[in-house]
PDB file of C-alpha atoms in Angstrom:
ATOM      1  CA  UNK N   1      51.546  -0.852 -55.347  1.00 51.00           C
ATOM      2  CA  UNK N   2      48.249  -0.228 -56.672  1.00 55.00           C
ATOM      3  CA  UNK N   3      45.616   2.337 -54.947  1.00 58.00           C
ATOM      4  CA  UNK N   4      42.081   1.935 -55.628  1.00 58.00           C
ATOM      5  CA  UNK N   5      40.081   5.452 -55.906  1.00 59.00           C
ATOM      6  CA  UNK N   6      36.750   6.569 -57.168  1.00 59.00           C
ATOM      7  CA  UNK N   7      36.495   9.765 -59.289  1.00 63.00           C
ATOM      8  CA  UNK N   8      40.279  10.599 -57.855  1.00 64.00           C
ATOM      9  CA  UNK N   9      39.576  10.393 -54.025  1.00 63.00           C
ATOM     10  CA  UNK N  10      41.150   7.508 -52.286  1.00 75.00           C
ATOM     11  CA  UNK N  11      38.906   4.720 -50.551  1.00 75.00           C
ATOM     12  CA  UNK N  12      40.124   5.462 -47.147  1.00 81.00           C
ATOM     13  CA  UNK N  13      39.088   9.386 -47.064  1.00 81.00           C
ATOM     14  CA  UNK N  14      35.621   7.998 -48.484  1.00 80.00           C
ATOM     15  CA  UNK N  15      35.315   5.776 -45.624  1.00 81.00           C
ATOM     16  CA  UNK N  16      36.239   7.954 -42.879  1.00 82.00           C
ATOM     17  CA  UNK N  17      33.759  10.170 -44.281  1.00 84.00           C
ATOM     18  CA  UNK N  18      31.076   7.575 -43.964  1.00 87.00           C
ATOM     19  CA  UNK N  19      32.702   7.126 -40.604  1.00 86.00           C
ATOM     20  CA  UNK N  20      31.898  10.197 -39.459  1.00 82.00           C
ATOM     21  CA  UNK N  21      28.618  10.677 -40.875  1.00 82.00           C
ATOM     22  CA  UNK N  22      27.374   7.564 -38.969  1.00 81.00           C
ATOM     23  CA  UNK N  23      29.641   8.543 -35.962  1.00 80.00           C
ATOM     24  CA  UNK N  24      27.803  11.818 -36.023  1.00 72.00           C
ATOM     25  CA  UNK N  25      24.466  11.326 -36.798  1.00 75.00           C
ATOM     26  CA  UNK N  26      24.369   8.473 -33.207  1.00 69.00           C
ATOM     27  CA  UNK N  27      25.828  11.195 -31.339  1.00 70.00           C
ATOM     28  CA  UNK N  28      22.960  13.628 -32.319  1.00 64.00           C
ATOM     29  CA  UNK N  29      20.501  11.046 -31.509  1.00 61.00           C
ATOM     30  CA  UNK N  30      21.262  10.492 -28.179  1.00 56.00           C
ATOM     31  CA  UNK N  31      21.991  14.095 -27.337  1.00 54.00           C
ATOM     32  CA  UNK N  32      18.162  14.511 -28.991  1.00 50.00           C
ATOM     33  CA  UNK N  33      17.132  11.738 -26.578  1.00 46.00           C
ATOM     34  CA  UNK N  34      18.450  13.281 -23.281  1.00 46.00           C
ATOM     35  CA  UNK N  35      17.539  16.613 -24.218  1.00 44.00           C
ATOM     36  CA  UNK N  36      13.997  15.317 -23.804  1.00 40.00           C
ATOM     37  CA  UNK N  37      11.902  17.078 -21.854  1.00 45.00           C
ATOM     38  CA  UNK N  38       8.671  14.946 -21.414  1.00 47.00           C
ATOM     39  CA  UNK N  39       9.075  11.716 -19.056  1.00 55.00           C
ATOM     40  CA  UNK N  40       6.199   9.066 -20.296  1.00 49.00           C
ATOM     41  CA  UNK N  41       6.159   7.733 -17.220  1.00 61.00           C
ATOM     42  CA  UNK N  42       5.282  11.293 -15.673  1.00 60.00           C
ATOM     43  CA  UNK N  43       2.453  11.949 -17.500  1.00 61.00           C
ATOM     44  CA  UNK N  44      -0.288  11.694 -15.166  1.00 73.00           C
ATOM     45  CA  UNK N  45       1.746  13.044 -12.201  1.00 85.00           C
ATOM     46  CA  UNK N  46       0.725  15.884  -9.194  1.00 92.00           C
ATOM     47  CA  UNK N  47       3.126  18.307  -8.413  1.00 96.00           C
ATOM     48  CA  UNK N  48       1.999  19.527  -5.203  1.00 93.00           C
ATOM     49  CA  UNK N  49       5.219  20.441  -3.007  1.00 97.00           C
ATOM     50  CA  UNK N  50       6.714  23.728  -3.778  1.00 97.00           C
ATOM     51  CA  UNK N  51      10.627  24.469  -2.842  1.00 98.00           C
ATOM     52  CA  UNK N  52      12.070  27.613  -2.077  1.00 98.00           C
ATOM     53  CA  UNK N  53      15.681  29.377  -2.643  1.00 98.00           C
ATOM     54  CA  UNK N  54      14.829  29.017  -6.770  1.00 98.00           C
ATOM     55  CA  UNK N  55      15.720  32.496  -7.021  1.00 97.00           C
ATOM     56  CA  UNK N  56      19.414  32.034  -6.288  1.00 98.00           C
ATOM     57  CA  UNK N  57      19.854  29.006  -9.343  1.00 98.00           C
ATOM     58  CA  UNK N  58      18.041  30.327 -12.119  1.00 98.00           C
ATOM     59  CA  UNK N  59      21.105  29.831 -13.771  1.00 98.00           C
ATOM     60  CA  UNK N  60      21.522  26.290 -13.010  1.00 98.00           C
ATOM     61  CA  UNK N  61      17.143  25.881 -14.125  1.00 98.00           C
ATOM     62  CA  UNK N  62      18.366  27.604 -17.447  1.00 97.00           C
ATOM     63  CA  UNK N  63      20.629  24.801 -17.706  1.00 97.00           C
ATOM     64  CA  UNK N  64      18.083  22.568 -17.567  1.00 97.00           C
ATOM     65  CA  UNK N  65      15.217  23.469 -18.628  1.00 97.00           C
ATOM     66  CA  UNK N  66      16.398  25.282 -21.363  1.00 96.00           C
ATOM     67  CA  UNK N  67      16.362  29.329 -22.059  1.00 95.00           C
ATOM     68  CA  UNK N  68      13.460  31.906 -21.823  1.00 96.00           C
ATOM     69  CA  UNK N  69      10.784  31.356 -24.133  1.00 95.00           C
ATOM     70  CA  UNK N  70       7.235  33.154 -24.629  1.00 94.00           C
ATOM     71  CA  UNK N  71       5.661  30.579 -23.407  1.00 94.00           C
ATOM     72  CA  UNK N  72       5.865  28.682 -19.447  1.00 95.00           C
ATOM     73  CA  UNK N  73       8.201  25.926 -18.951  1.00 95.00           C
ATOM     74  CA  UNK N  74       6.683  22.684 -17.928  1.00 95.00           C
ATOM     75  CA  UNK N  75       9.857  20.344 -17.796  1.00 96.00           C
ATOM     76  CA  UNK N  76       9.100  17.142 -15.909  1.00 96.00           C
ATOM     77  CA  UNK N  77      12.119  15.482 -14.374  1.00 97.00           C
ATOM     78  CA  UNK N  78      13.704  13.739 -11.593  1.00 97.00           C
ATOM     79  CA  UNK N  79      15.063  15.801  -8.382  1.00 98.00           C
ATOM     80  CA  UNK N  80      17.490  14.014  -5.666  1.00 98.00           C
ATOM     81  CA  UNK N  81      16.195  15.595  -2.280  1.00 98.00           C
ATOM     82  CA  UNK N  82      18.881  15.040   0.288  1.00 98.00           C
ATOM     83  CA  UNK N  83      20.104  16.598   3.694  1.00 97.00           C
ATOM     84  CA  UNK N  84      22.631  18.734   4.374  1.00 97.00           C
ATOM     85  CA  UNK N  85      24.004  18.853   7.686  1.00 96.00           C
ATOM     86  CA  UNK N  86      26.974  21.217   7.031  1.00 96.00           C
ATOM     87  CA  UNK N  87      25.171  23.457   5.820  1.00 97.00           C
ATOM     88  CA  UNK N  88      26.364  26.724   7.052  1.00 97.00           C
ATOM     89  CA  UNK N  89      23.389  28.608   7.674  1.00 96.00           C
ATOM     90  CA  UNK N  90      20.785  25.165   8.886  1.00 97.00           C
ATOM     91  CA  UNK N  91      21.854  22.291   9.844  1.00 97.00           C
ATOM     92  CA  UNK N  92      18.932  21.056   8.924  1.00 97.00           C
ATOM     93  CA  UNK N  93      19.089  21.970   5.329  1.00 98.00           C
ATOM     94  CA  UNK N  94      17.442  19.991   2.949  1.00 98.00           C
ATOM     95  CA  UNK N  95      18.722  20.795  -0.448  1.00 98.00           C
ATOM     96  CA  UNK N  96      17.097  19.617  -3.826  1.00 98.00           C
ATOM     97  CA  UNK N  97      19.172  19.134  -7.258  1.00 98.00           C
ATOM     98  CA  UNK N  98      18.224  18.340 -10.772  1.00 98.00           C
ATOM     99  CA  UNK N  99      20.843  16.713 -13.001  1.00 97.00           C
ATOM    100  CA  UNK N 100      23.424  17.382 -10.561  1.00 97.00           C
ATOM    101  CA  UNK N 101      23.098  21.192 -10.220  1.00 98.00           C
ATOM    102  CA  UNK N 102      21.176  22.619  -7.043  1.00 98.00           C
ATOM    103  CA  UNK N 103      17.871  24.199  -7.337  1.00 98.00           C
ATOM    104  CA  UNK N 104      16.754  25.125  -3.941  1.00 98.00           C
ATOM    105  CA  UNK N 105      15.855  23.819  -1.056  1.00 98.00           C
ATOM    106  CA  UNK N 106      12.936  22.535   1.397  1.00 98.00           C
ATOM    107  CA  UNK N 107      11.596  25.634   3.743  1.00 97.00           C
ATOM    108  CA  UNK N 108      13.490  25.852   6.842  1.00 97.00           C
ATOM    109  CA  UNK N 109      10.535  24.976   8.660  1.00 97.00           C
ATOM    110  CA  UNK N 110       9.739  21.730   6.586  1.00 97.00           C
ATOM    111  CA  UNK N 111      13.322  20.827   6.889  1.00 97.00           C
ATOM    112  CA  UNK N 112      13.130  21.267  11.165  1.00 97.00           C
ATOM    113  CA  UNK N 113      10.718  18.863  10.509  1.00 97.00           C
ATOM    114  CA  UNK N 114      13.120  16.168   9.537  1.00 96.00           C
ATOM    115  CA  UNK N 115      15.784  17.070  12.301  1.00 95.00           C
ATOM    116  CA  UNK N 116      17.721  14.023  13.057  1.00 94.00           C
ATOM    117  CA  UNK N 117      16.547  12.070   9.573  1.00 95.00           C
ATOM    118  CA  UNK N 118      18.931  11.624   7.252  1.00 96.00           C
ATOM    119  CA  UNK N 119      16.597  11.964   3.633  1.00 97.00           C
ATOM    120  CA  UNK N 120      18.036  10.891   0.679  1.00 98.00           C
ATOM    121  CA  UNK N 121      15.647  10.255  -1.904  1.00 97.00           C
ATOM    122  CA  UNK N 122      15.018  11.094  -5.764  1.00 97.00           C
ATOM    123  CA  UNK N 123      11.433  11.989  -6.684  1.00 97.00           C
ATOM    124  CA  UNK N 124       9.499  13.404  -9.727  1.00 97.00           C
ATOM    125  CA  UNK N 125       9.649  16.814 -10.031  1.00 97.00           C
ATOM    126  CA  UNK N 126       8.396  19.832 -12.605  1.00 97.00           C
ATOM    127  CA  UNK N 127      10.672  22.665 -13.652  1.00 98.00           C
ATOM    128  CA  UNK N 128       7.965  25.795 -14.405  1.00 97.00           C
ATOM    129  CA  UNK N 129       7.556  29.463 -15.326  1.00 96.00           C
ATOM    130  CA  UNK N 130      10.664  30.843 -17.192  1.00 93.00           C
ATOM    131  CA  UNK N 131       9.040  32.752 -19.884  1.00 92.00           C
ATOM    132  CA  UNK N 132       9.608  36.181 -21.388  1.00 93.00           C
ATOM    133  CA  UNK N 133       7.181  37.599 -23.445  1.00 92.00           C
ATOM    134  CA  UNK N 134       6.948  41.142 -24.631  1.00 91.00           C
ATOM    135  CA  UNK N 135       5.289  42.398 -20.849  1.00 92.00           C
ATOM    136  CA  UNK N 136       6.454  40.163 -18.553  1.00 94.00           C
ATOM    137  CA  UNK N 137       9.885  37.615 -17.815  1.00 94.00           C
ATOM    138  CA  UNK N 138       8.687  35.021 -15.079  1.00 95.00           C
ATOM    139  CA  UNK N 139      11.471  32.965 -13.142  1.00 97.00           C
ATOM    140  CA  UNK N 140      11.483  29.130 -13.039  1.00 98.00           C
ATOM    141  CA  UNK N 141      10.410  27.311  -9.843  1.00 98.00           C
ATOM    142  CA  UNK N 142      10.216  23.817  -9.345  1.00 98.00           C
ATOM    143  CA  UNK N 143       7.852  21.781  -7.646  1.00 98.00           C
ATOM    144  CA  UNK N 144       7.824  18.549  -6.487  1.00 98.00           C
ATOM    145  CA  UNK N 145       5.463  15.273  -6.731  1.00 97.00           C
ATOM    146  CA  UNK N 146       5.261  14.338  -3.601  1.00 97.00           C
ATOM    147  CA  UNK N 147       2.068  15.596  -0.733  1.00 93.00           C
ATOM    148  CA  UNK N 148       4.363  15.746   2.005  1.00 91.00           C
ATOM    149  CA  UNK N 149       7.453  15.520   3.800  1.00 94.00           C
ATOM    150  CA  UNK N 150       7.446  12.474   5.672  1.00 94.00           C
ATOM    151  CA  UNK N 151       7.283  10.668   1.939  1.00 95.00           C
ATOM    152  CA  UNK N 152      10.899  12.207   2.115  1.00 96.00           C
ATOM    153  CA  UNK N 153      12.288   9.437   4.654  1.00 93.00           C
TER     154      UNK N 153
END
């Protein structure tokens, strides 16, 4: 049995290299792709509707917008806006997530608004603030591109 190698490696290690290399560099790109920040399709959008509750998830905006950096965040993205009727404390809560991981919620007044509605909608939204600089660390808020509630239902 005769085994082919080049400069006293075997073929097979050499390919699995390559393997990985290639295996490696797609997985990078795609991470690179999702990690982007800046929706085209958002460009031109108003984000007029504030939240509130941001406060309590800053860790969960860290996740997604990314750490503290000297300048403001301004990460456009997509927030699922739904109600929450076992909530503990409203049961008209309407809470708001990003990627999966709640960010606040619509004022308890907004949300009495939509008593009996069931909302369930995603809509663009902006991650901002988060910076620390050498005077000041701001908190992230979010805000959302839509002029009122009743676009909601």
């Amino acid at each position: 049995v005769s085994q082919v190698t080049i400069l006293g490696v075997g073929v097979e290690i050499i390919l699995a290299i390559i393997v990985g290399v290639v295996i490696w560099r797609v997985l990078k790109a795609k991470k690179a792709a999702s990690e982007t920040n800046i929706n085209p399709a958002l460009s031109h959008t108003s984000y007029a509707y504030n939240i509130v509750g941001e406060q309590s998830y800053q860790n969960n905006l860290k996740k997604i917008a990314g750490p503290k950096e000297e300048e403001s965040k301004f990460f456009e993205c997509y927030a699922k806006v739904s109600s929450e009727p076992l909530n503990q404390y409203d049961k008209n809560a309407v809470k708001v997530e990003i990627n999966g991981l709640l960010v606040g919620y619509l004022s308890r007044s907004e949300a009495a608004k939509l008593a009996g509605k069931v909302v369930n909608k995603t809509v663009p939204a902006v991650i901002d603030g988060g910076w620390k600089d050498e005077e000041s660390t701001g908190s992230y808020g979010v805000k959302l591109a839509i002029n009122n509630i009743n676009e909601l239902v």
